[in-house]
N, CA and C atoms as an extended XYZ file, in Angstrom:
498
Properties=species:S:1:pos:R:3:atomname:S:1:resname:S:1:resid:I:1 pbc="F F F"
N         3.343      -42.250      -17.199 N   UNK     1
C         3.060      -43.582      -16.735 CA  UNK     1
C         1.942      -44.180      -17.582 C   UNK     1
N         1.947      -45.463      -17.679 N   UNK     2
C         1.041      -46.130      -18.603 CA  UNK     2
C        -0.196      -46.699      -17.898 C   UNK     2
N        -1.179      -46.971      -18.707 N   UNK     3
C        -2.393      -47.600      -18.198 CA  UNK     3
C        -2.054      -48.959      -17.585 C   UNK     3
N        -1.178      -49.714      -18.242 N   UNK     4
C        -0.763      -51.024      -17.724 CA  UNK     4
C        -0.188      -50.880      -16.312 C   UNK     4
N         0.640      -49.877      -16.108 N   UNK     5
C         1.254      -49.646      -14.802 CA  UNK     5
C         0.184      -49.396      -13.734 C   UNK     5
N        -0.759      -48.513      -14.030 N   UNK     6
C        -1.789      -48.198      -13.048 CA  UNK     6
C        -2.740      -49.373      -12.818 C   UNK     6
N        -2.975      -50.159      -13.842 N   UNK     7
C        -3.806      -51.358      -13.662 CA  UNK     7
C        -3.106      -52.379      -12.766 C   UNK     7
N        -1.793      -52.497      -12.909 N   UNK     8
C        -1.041      -53.381      -12.009 CA  UNK     8
C        -1.132      -52.874      -10.566 C   UNK     8
N        -1.004      -51.569      -10.379 N   UNK     9
C        -1.123      -51.013       -9.029 CA  UNK     9
C        -2.530      -51.198       -8.463 C   UNK     9
N        -3.536      -51.059       -9.310 N   UNK    10
C        -4.917      -51.260       -8.860 CA  UNK    10
C        -5.137      -52.714       -8.450 C   UNK    10
N        -4.591      -53.647       -9.221 N   UNK    11
C        -4.709      -55.066       -8.867 CA  UNK    11
C        -3.966      -55.349       -7.565 C   UNK    11
N        -2.784      -54.765       -7.423 N   UNK    12
C        -2.026      -54.910       -6.172 CA  UNK    12
C        -2.820      -54.345       -5.000 C   UNK    12
N        -3.427      -53.189       -5.175 N   UNK    13
C        -4.200      -52.549       -4.115 CA  UNK    13
C        -5.360      -53.451       -3.667 C   UNK    13
N        -6.072      -54.029       -4.613 N   UNK    14
C        -7.168      -54.958       -4.279 CA  UNK    14
C        -6.631      -56.163       -3.517 C   UNK    14
N        -5.549      -56.726       -3.999 N   UNK    15
C        -4.939      -57.892       -3.360 CA  UNK    15
C        -4.521      -57.569       -1.918 C   UNK    15
N        -3.811      -56.456       -1.735 N   UNK    16
C        -3.327      -56.086       -0.403 CA  UNK    16
C        -4.491      -55.758        0.532 C   UNK    16
N        -5.488      -55.041        0.034 N   UNK    17
C        -6.659      -54.742        0.864 CA  UNK    17
C        -7.380      -56.024        1.269 C   UNK    17
N        -7.508      -56.957        0.347 N   UNK    18
C        -8.169      -58.224        0.677 CA  UNK    18
C        -7.369      -59.031        1.698 C   UNK    18
N        -6.059      -58.929        1.648 N   UNK    19
C        -5.228      -59.606        2.653 CA  UNK    19
C        -5.495      -58.991        4.033 C   UNK    19
N        -5.538      -57.678        4.103 N   UNK    20
C        -5.831      -57.004        5.370 CA  UNK    20
C        -7.240      -57.369        5.840 C   UNK    20
N        -8.185      -57.391        4.937 N   UNK    21
C        -9.566      -57.727        5.297 CA  UNK    21
C        -9.642      -59.142        5.865 C   UNK    21
N        -8.833      -60.052        5.333 N   UNK    22
C        -8.835      -61.417        5.888 CA  UNK    22
C        -8.368      -61.396        7.343 C   UNK    22
N        -7.468      -60.496        7.675 N   UNK    23
C        -7.039      -60.368        9.075 CA  UNK    23
C        -8.153      -59.776        9.930 C   UNK    23
N        -8.833      -58.758        9.388 N   UNK    24
C        -9.923      -58.131       10.140 CA  UNK    24
C       -10.983      -59.149       10.517 C   UNK    24
N       -11.236      -60.077        9.620 N   UNK    25
C       -12.250      -61.098        9.874 CA  UNK    25
C       -11.869      -62.033       11.014 C   UNK    25
N       -10.598      -62.043       11.389 N   UNK    26
C       -10.128      -62.903       12.483 CA  UNK    26
C       -10.029      -62.166       13.822 C   UNK    26
N       -10.210      -60.859       13.811 N   UNK    27
C       -10.057      -60.064       15.036 CA  UNK    27
C       -11.268      -60.182       15.944 C   UNK    27
N       -11.003      -60.063       17.218 N   UNK    28
C       -12.100      -59.917       18.175 CA  UNK    28
C       -12.565      -58.470       18.119 C   UNK    28
N       -13.744      -58.213       18.632 N   UNK    29
C       -14.238      -56.828       18.700 CA  UNK    29
C       -13.309      -55.980       19.558 C   UNK    29
N       -12.774      -56.582       20.603 N   UNK    30
C       -11.867      -55.838       21.487 CA  UNK    30
C       -10.616      -55.413       20.721 C   UNK    30
N       -10.047      -56.304       19.931 N   UNK    31
C        -8.851      -55.956       19.150 CA  UNK    31
C        -9.177      -54.880       18.106 C   UNK    31
N       -10.290      -55.027       17.440 N   UNK    32
C       -10.718      -54.107       16.381 CA  UNK    32
C       -10.922      -52.690       16.921 C   UNK    32
N       -11.372      -52.592       18.154 N   UNK    33
C       -11.710      -51.291       18.746 CA  UNK    33
C       -10.707      -50.803       19.789 C   UNK    33
N        -9.655      -51.562       20.050 N   UNK    34
C        -8.670      -51.194       21.075 CA  UNK    34
C        -7.965      -49.893       20.700 C   UNK    34
N        -7.791      -49.022       21.669 N   UNK    35
C        -7.052      -47.777       21.448 CA  UNK    35
C        -5.569      -48.092       21.328 C   UNK    35
N        -4.970      -47.637       20.218 N   UNK    36
C        -3.552      -47.845       19.927 CA  UNK    36
C        -3.043      -46.527       19.347 C   UNK    36
N        -1.898      -46.087       19.804 N   UNK    37
C        -1.363      -44.812       19.329 CA  UNK    37
C        -0.828      -44.981       17.906 C   UNK    37
N        -1.423      -44.237       16.975 N   UNK    38
C        -1.016      -44.213       15.573 CA  UNK    38
C        -1.677      -42.997       14.941 C   UNK    38
N        -1.738      -42.933       13.619 N   UNK    39
C        -2.411      -41.811       12.970 CA  UNK    39
C        -3.880      -41.758       13.360 C   UNK    39
N        -4.483      -42.934       13.535 N   UNK    40
C        -5.871      -43.053       13.990 CA  UNK    40
C        -5.847      -43.925       15.233 C   UNK    40
N        -6.833      -43.772       16.088 N   UNK    41
C        -6.735      -44.358       17.426 CA  UNK    41
C        -7.103      -45.833       17.528 C   UNK    41
N        -7.678      -46.418       16.473 N   UNK    42
C        -8.033      -47.836       16.508 CA  UNK    42
C        -7.803      -48.449       15.130 C   UNK    42
N        -7.761      -49.767       15.101 N   UNK    43
C        -7.696      -50.477       13.827 CA  UNK    43
C        -8.931      -50.122       13.007 C   UNK    43
N       -10.082      -50.114       13.659 N   UNK    44
C       -11.339      -49.767       12.992 CA  UNK    44
C       -11.230      -48.396       12.313 C   UNK    44
N       -10.786      -47.387       13.054 N   UNK    45
C       -10.707      -46.033       12.499 CA  UNK    45
C        -9.715      -45.943       11.334 C   UNK    45
N        -8.625      -46.701       11.420 N   UNK    46
C        -7.648      -46.709       10.331 CA  UNK    46
C        -8.257      -47.330        9.079 C   UNK    46
N        -9.002      -48.410        9.250 N   UNK    47
C        -9.665      -49.063        8.110 CA  UNK    47
C       -10.737      -48.154        7.511 C   UNK    47
N       -11.486      -47.485        8.363 N   UNK    48
C       -12.490      -46.540        7.865 CA  UNK    48
C       -11.809      -45.451        7.039 C   UNK    48
N       -10.659      -44.987        7.503 N   UNK    49
C        -9.935      -43.940        6.782 CA  UNK    49
C        -9.481      -44.429        5.399 C   UNK    49
N        -8.900      -45.628        5.334 N   UNK    50
C        -8.427      -46.145        4.044 CA  UNK    50
C        -9.606      -46.327        3.083 C   UNK    50
N       -10.639      -47.014        3.553 N   UNK    51
C       -11.814      -47.251        2.701 CA  UNK    51
C       -12.459      -45.933        2.297 C   UNK    51
N       -12.539      -45.003        3.237 N   UNK    52
C       -13.146      -43.706        2.955 CA  UNK    52
C       -12.374      -42.917        1.919 C   UNK    52
N       -11.044      -42.984        1.982 N   UNK    53
C       -10.217      -42.271        1.005 CA  UNK    53
C       -10.405      -42.866       -0.389 C   UNK    53
N       -10.423      -44.191       -0.470 N   UNK    54
C       -10.622      -44.818       -1.784 CA  UNK    54
C       -12.001      -44.450       -2.336 C   UNK    54
N       -13.003      -44.479       -1.475 N   UNK    55
C       -14.379      -44.165       -1.887 CA  UNK    55
C       -14.514      -42.701       -2.319 C   UNK    55
N       -13.923      -41.792       -1.581 N   UNK    56
C       -14.085      -40.372       -1.910 CA  UNK    56
C       -13.366      -40.018       -3.215 C   UNK    56
N       -12.234      -40.679       -3.511 N   UNK    57
C       -11.574      -40.417       -4.790 CA  UNK    57
C       -12.434      -40.899       -5.942 C   UNK    57
N       -13.070      -42.033       -5.779 N   UNK    58
C       -13.998      -42.497       -6.825 CA  UNK    58
C       -15.104      -41.474       -7.054 C   UNK    58
N       -15.649      -40.961       -5.981 N   UNK    59
C       -16.724      -39.975       -6.104 CA  UNK    59
C       -16.216      -38.699       -6.754 C   UNK    59
N       -15.003      -38.292       -6.415 N   UNK    60
C       -14.416      -37.116       -7.065 CA  UNK    60
C       -14.226      -37.365       -8.562 C   UNK    60
N       -13.679      -38.530       -8.904 N   UNK    61
C       -13.464      -38.842      -10.324 CA  UNK    61
C       -14.769      -38.867      -11.097 C   UNK    61
N       -15.845      -39.267      -10.453 N   UNK    62
C       -17.157      -39.308      -11.092 CA  UNK    62
C       -17.914      -37.987      -10.940 C   UNK    62
N       -17.184      -36.966      -10.446 N   UNK    63
C       -17.701      -35.606      -10.337 CA  UNK    63
C       -18.968      -35.509       -9.476 C   UNK    63
N       -19.024      -36.307       -8.438 N   UNK    64
C       -20.146      -36.254       -7.502 CA  UNK    64
C       -19.960      -35.042       -6.596 C   UNK    64
N       -20.976      -34.190       -6.553 N   UNK    65
C       -20.917      -33.004       -5.701 CA  UNK    65
C       -20.967      -33.403       -4.237 C   UNK    65
N       -20.159      -32.768       -3.434 N   UNK    66
C       -20.148      -32.949       -1.979 CA  UNK    66
C       -20.107      -34.412       -1.542 C   UNK    66
N       -19.060      -35.144       -1.950 N   UNK    67
C       -18.960      -36.534       -1.507 CA  UNK    67
C       -18.814      -36.600        0.011 C   UNK    67
N       -19.278      -37.687        0.554 N   UNK    68
C       -19.248      -37.870        2.017 CA  UNK    68
C       -18.019      -38.699        2.377 C   UNK    68
N       -17.225      -38.203        3.292 N   UNK    69
C       -16.040      -38.927        3.740 CA  UNK    69
C       -16.443      -39.851        4.886 C   UNK    69
N       -16.170      -41.141        4.740 N   UNK    70
C       -16.599      -42.137        5.727 CA  UNK    70
C       -16.112      -41.833        7.144 C   UNK    70
N       -14.926      -41.263        7.256 N   UNK    71
C       -14.377      -40.982        8.578 CA  UNK    71
C       -15.337      -40.142        9.411 C   UNK    71
N       -16.081      -39.283        8.747 N   UNK    72
C       -17.012      -38.405        9.459 CA  UNK    72
C       -18.404      -39.009        9.608 C   UNK    72
N       -18.768      -39.970        8.774 N   UNK    73
C       -20.159      -40.421        8.701 CA  UNK    73
C       -20.406      -41.891        9.024 C   UNK    73
N       -19.376      -42.739        8.979 N   UNK    74
C       -19.605      -44.179        9.048 CA  UNK    74
C       -20.069      -44.628       10.434 C   UNK    74
N       -21.160      -45.364       10.462 N   UNK    75
C       -21.710      -45.902       11.717 CA  UNK    75
C       -22.006      -47.397       11.605 C   UNK    75
N       -21.600      -48.037       10.503 N   UNK    76
C       -21.953      -49.424       10.243 CA  UNK    76
C       -21.068      -50.424       10.960 C   UNK    76
N       -21.294      -51.681       10.639 N   UNK    77
C       -20.562      -52.797       11.229 CA  UNK    77
C       -19.229      -53.003       10.500 C   UNK    77
N       -18.411      -53.889       11.049 N   UNK    78
C       -17.160      -54.257       10.393 CA  UNK    78
C       -17.455      -54.828        9.000 C   UNK    78
N       -18.475      -55.674        8.896 N   UNK    79
C       -18.823      -56.256        7.603 CA  UNK    79
C       -19.302      -55.191        6.618 C   UNK    79
N       -20.051      -54.199        7.100 N   UNK    80
C       -20.468      -53.087        6.233 CA  UNK    80
C       -19.246      -52.363        5.678 C   UNK    80
N       -18.273      -52.121        6.531 N   UNK    81
C       -17.049      -51.437        6.111 CA  UNK    81
C       -16.287      -52.284        5.091 C   UNK    81
N       -16.168      -53.567        5.349 N   UNK    82
C       -15.468      -54.460        4.426 CA  UNK    82
C       -16.125      -54.427        3.052 C   UNK    82
N       -17.446      -54.446        3.016 N   UNK    83
C       -18.175      -54.400        1.745 CA  UNK    83
C       -17.876      -53.099        0.999 C   UNK    83
N       -17.916      -51.976        1.704 N   UNK    84
C       -17.619      -50.672        1.092 CA  UNK    84
C       -16.186      -50.647        0.578 C   UNK    84
N       -15.259      -51.153        1.383 N   UNK    85
C       -13.834      -51.115        1.048 CA  UNK    85
C       -13.545      -51.977       -0.178 C   UNK    85
N       -14.068      -53.191       -0.202 N   UNK    86
C       -13.832      -54.060       -1.352 CA  UNK    86
C       -14.441      -53.494       -2.626 C   UNK    86
N       -15.612      -52.911       -2.516 N   UNK    87
C       -16.259      -52.300       -3.687 CA  UNK    87
C       -15.434      -51.119       -4.189 C   UNK    87
N       -14.980      -50.277       -3.283 N   UNK    88
C       -14.186      -49.113       -3.691 CA  UNK    88
C       -12.903      -49.560       -4.392 C   UNK    88
N       -12.212      -50.543       -3.833 N   UNK    89
C       -10.964      -51.023       -4.451 CA  UNK    89
C       -11.219      -51.576       -5.847 C   UNK    89
N       -12.266      -52.378       -5.991 N   UNK    90
C       -12.606      -52.943       -7.301 CA  UNK    90
C       -13.032      -51.839       -8.267 C   UNK    90
N       -13.784      -50.863       -7.777 N   UNK    91
C       -14.254      -49.773       -8.641 CA  UNK    91
C       -13.110      -48.875       -9.101 C   UNK    91
N       -12.078      -48.730       -8.292 N   UNK    92
C       -10.890      -47.978       -8.727 CA  UNK    92
C       -10.273      -48.677       -9.928 C   UNK    92
N       -10.121      -49.987       -9.826 N   UNK    93
C        -9.561      -50.760      -10.933 CA  UNK    93
C       -10.433      -50.609      -12.183 C   UNK    93
N       -11.737      -50.691      -12.023 N   UNK    94
C       -12.658      -50.539      -13.152 CA  UNK    94
C       -12.551      -49.139      -13.757 C   UNK    94
N       -12.451      -48.122      -12.909 N   UNK    95
C       -12.340      -46.746      -13.407 CA  UNK    95
C       -11.108      -46.604      -14.296 C   UNK    95
N        -9.977      -47.144      -13.831 N   UNK    96
C        -8.742      -47.048      -14.610 CA  UNK    96
C        -8.872      -47.849      -15.903 C   UNK    96
N        -9.468      -49.036      -15.832 N   UNK    97
C        -9.678      -49.855      -17.038 CA  UNK    97
C       -10.483      -49.100      -18.083 C   UNK    97
N       -11.488      -48.361      -17.649 N   UNK    98
C       -12.394      -47.677      -18.574 CA  UNK    98
C       -11.870      -46.328      -19.046 C   UNK    98
N       -10.848      -45.813      -18.392 N   UNK    99
C       -10.300      -44.508      -18.750 CA  UNK    99
C        -9.329      -44.673      -19.918 C   UNK    99
N        -9.407      -43.775      -20.861 N   UNK   100
C        -8.474      -43.746      -21.975 CA  UNK   100
C        -7.134      -43.241      -21.455 C   UNK   100
N        -6.052      -43.925      -21.805 N   UNK   101
C        -4.732      -43.537      -21.301 CA  UNK   101
C        -4.383      -42.085      -21.631 C   UNK   101
N        -4.852      -41.585      -22.749 N   UNK   102
C        -4.594      -40.192      -23.125 CA  UNK   102
C        -5.201      -39.218      -22.114 C   UNK   102
N        -6.220      -39.659      -21.383 N   UNK   103
C        -6.878      -38.796      -20.395 CA  UNK   103
C        -6.167      -38.777      -19.039 C   UNK   103
N        -5.193      -39.643      -18.841 N   UNK   104
C        -4.539      -39.746      -17.532 CA  UNK   104
C        -3.899      -38.432      -17.095 C   UNK   104
N        -3.437      -37.623      -18.053 N   UNK   105
C        -2.797      -36.355      -17.709 CA  UNK   105
C        -3.776      -35.187      -17.698 C   UNK   105
N        -5.043      -35.468      -17.990 N   UNK   106
C        -6.054      -34.416      -17.906 CA  UNK   106
C        -6.246      -34.005      -16.456 C   UNK   106
N        -6.430      -32.712      -16.265 N   UNK   107
C        -6.726      -32.215      -14.925 CA  UNK   107
C        -8.235      -32.246      -14.710 C   UNK   107
N        -8.613      -32.501      -13.493 N   UNK   108
C       -10.025      -32.379      -13.131 CA  UNK   108
C       -10.078      -31.617      -11.826 C   UNK   108
N       -11.216      -31.024      -11.566 N   UNK   109
C       -11.348      -30.235      -10.338 CA  UNK   109
C       -12.163      -31.009       -9.319 C   UNK   109
N       -11.853      -30.753       -8.074 N   UNK   110
C       -12.594      -31.365       -6.973 CA  UNK   110
C       -12.450      -30.468       -5.751 C   UNK   110
N       -13.341      -30.654       -4.825 N   UNK   111
C       -13.251      -29.917       -3.564 CA  UNK   111
C       -12.502      -30.771       -2.550 C   UNK   111
N       -11.520      -30.157       -1.925 N   UNK   112
C       -10.819      -30.836       -0.845 CA  UNK   112
C       -11.760      -30.909        0.361 C   UNK   112
N       -11.384      -31.688        1.361 N   UNK   113
C       -12.254      -31.853        2.531 CA  UNK   113
C       -12.531      -30.538        3.241 C   UNK   113
N       -11.601      -29.572        3.119 N   UNK   114
C       -11.814      -28.264        3.753 CA  UNK   114
C       -12.662      -27.329        2.885 C   UNK   114
N       -13.104      -27.839        1.700 N   UNK   115
C       -13.959      -27.053        0.818 CA  UNK   115
C       -13.229      -26.315       -0.280 C   UNK   115
N       -11.894      -26.243       -0.227 N   UNK   116
C       -11.127      -25.554       -1.264 CA  UNK   116
C       -11.202      -26.310       -2.583 C   UNK   116
N       -11.320      -25.553       -3.680 N   UNK   117
C       -11.314      -26.139       -5.010 CA  UNK   117
C        -9.868      -26.428       -5.399 C   UNK   117
N        -9.633      -27.604       -5.973 N   UNK   118
C        -8.282      -28.033       -6.311 CA  UNK   118
C        -8.318      -28.695       -7.679 C   UNK   118
N        -7.216      -28.614       -8.407 N   UNK   119
C        -7.077      -29.244       -9.727 CA  UNK   119
C        -5.899      -30.203       -9.683 C   UNK   119
N        -6.088      -31.380      -10.274 N   UNK   120
C        -5.027      -32.372      -10.254 CA  UNK   120
C        -5.182      -33.307      -11.453 C   UNK   120
N        -4.055      -33.816      -11.978 N   UNK   121
C        -4.091      -34.811      -13.049 CA  UNK   121
C        -4.638      -36.120      -12.492 C   UNK   121
N        -5.385      -36.840      -13.331 N   UNK   122
C        -5.888      -38.155      -12.914 CA  UNK   122
C        -4.745      -39.057      -12.460 C   UNK   122
N        -3.655      -39.128      -13.257 N   UNK   123
C        -2.586      -40.061      -12.923 CA  UNK   123
C        -1.931      -39.724      -11.581 C   UNK   123
N        -1.894      -38.463      -11.229 N   UNK   124
C        -1.333      -38.104       -9.924 CA  UNK   124
C        -2.255      -38.548       -8.797 C   UNK   124
N        -3.555      -38.500       -9.044 N   UNK   125
C        -4.484      -38.980       -8.017 CA  UNK   125
C        -4.400      -40.503       -7.900 C   UNK   125
N        -4.168      -41.199       -9.016 N   UNK   126
C        -3.993      -42.653       -8.957 CA  UNK   126
C        -2.770      -42.971       -8.082 C   UNK   126
N        -1.669      -42.294       -8.375 N   UNK   127
C        -0.448      -42.502       -7.592 CA  UNK   127
C        -0.710      -42.215       -6.117 C   UNK   127
N        -1.384      -41.119       -5.860 N   UNK   128
C        -1.670      -40.749       -4.471 CA  UNK   128
C        -2.478      -41.824       -3.749 C   UNK   128
N        -3.553      -42.289       -4.332 N   UNK   129
C        -4.434      -43.206       -3.608 CA  UNK   129
C        -3.744      -44.532       -3.329 C   UNK   129
N        -2.940      -45.028       -4.272 N   UNK   130
C        -2.246      -46.293       -4.019 CA  UNK   130
C        -1.166      -46.117       -2.950 C   UNK   130
N        -0.465      -45.011       -2.991 N   UNK   131
C         0.545      -44.726       -1.971 CA  UNK   131
C        -0.123      -44.543       -0.599 C   UNK   131
N        -1.214      -43.820       -0.564 N   UNK   132
C        -1.950      -43.562        0.674 CA  UNK   132
C        -2.410      -44.863        1.326 C   UNK   132
N        -3.014      -45.735        0.534 N   UNK   133
C        -3.498      -47.005        1.077 CA  UNK   133
C        -2.343      -47.861        1.577 C   UNK   133
N        -1.237      -47.882        0.834 N   UNK   134
C        -0.065      -48.659        1.250 CA  UNK   134
C         0.483      -48.136        2.581 C   UNK   134
N         0.568      -46.828        2.717 N   UNK   135
C         1.060      -46.215        3.944 CA  UNK   135
C         0.233      -46.663        5.155 C   UNK   135
N        -1.074      -46.559        5.025 N   UNK   136
C        -1.937      -46.897        6.161 CA  UNK   136
C        -2.047      -48.403        6.392 C   UNK   136
N        -1.915      -49.214        5.339 N   UNK   137
C        -1.859      -50.672        5.568 CA  UNK   137
C        -0.629      -51.020        6.391 C   UNK   137
N         0.470      -50.331        6.157 N   UNK   138
C         1.674      -50.545        6.972 CA  UNK   138
C         1.418      -50.214        8.438 C   UNK   138
N         0.696      -49.135        8.678 N   UNK   139
C         0.340      -48.803       10.059 CA  UNK   139
C        -0.528      -49.901       10.662 C   UNK   139
N        -1.443      -50.438        9.866 N   UNK   140
C        -2.321      -51.500       10.364 CA  UNK   140
C        -1.532      -52.719       10.816 C   UNK   140
N        -0.478      -53.067       10.100 N   UNK   141
C         0.339      -54.214       10.493 CA  UNK   141
C         0.885      -54.002       11.904 C   UNK   141
N         1.417      -52.829       12.164 N   UNK   142
C         1.944      -52.529       13.497 CA  UNK   142
C         0.831      -52.519       14.536 C   UNK   142
N        -0.291      -51.918       14.197 N   UNK   143
C        -1.419      -51.857       15.138 CA  UNK   143
C        -1.951      -53.258       15.447 C   UNK   143
N        -2.044      -54.092       14.417 N   UNK   144
C        -2.516      -55.459       14.620 CA  UNK   144
C        -1.600      -56.213       15.576 C   UNK   144
N        -0.309      -56.082       15.384 N   UNK   145
C         0.647      -56.751       16.279 CA  UNK   145
C         0.507      -56.228       17.705 C   UNK   145
N         0.318      -54.921       17.850 N   UNK   146
C         0.139      -54.360       19.192 CA  UNK   146
C        -1.156      -54.836       19.835 C   UNK   146
N        -2.145      -55.176       19.016 N   UNK   147
C        -3.421      -55.682       19.529 CA  UNK   147
C        -3.358      -57.191       19.794 C   UNK   147
N        -2.188      -57.797       19.548 N   UNK   148
C        -2.020      -59.213       19.826 CA  UNK   148
C        -2.294      -60.129       18.646 C   UNK   148
N        -2.534      -59.568       17.465 N   UNK   149
C        -2.770      -60.382       16.272 CA  UNK   149
C        -1.440      -60.561       15.558 C   UNK   149
N        -0.971      -61.790       15.458 N   UNK   150
C         0.360      -62.034       14.897 CA  UNK   150
C         0.337      -62.791       13.576 C   UNK   150
N        -0.821      -63.038       13.010 N   UNK   151
C        -0.916      -63.824       11.778 CA  UNK   151
C        -0.781      -62.957       10.527 C   UNK   151
N        -0.080      -61.837       10.635 N   UNK   152
C         0.075      -60.950        9.488 CA  UNK   152
C         1.042      -61.564        8.476 C   UNK   152
N         0.766      -61.313        7.212 N   UNK   153
C         1.621      -61.738        6.115 CA  UNK   153
C         2.027      -60.498        5.333 C   UNK   153
N         2.985      -60.643        4.498 N   UNK   154
C         3.474      -59.516        3.704 CA  UNK   154
C         2.390      -58.955        2.792 C   UNK   154
N         2.340      -57.634        2.746 N   UNK   155
C         1.500      -56.946        1.757 CA  UNK   155
C         2.379      -56.188        0.754 C   UNK   155
N         3.654      -56.554        0.694 N   UNK   156
C         4.571      -55.908       -0.242 CA  UNK   156
C         4.192      -56.205       -1.686 C   UNK   156
N         4.441      -55.248       -2.551 N   UNK   157
C         4.187      -55.441       -3.978 CA  UNK   157
C         5.012      -56.608       -4.511 C   UNK   157
N         6.223      -56.786       -4.015 N   UNK   158
C         7.056      -57.905       -4.453 CA  UNK   158
C         6.344      -59.241       -4.211 C   UNK   158
N         5.720      -59.372       -3.049 N   UNK   159
C         4.972      -60.595       -2.737 CA  UNK   159
C         3.806      -60.759       -3.707 C   UNK   159
N         3.096      -59.676       -3.973 N   UNK   160
C         1.981      -59.713       -4.927 CA  UNK   160
C         2.455      -60.179       -6.300 C   UNK   160
N         3.514      -59.558       -6.826 N   UNK   161
C         3.990      -59.910       -8.157 CA  UNK   161
C         4.493      -61.347       -8.203 C   UNK   161
N         5.133      -61.790       -7.142 N   UNK   162
C         5.603      -63.183       -7.087 CA  UNK   162
C         4.422      -64.141       -7.102 C   UNK   162
N         3.373      -63.806       -6.367 N   UNK   163
C         2.191      -64.678       -6.304 CA  UNK   163
C         1.432      -64.727       -7.625 C   UNK   163
N         1.312      -63.612       -8.312 N   UNK   164
C         0.540      -63.636       -9.565 CA  UNK   164
C         1.319      -64.278      -10.712 C   UNK   164
N         2.632      -64.377      -10.561 N   UNK   165
C         3.448      -64.981      -11.609 CA  UNK   165
C         3.556      -66.492      -11.452 C   UNK   165
N         2.998      -67.050      -10.392 N   UNK   166
C         3.055      -68.511      -10.180 CA  UNK   166
C         2.254      -69.222      -11.234 C   UNK   166
């Protein structure tokens, strides 16, 4: 896979995350914190998970020892989370921009959340993080509707590509 491909996915990821964040800004505290059956029990917890995953991959790529996963540590406000999430999404794009395409297949080591040492190609981690965020954004759409928020719009890549080609 090419650098251009991953840069397009990174731009899509930022766009889709920002669309979700615009919805979060319209939620009441009750909707944001309402218990809803899904992978995570609230919209808030699902957002913390997505932002935390993007942030921890950045820390792994930068070889930071013992990165902190937000799911276990985050105590901030919705706005604090939005700031972290937007920064992580933008920093992923910057990381890919600055990486030499020849390095995409290089393996790097990192510790999984359970402490096990693991090796993976950069490009596989790029694929993973974009797929992971897309999966959980889809869950958020369902959770938002169950919480009574109906102003959701498409976060499909097709919509993104159509919008950027205007």
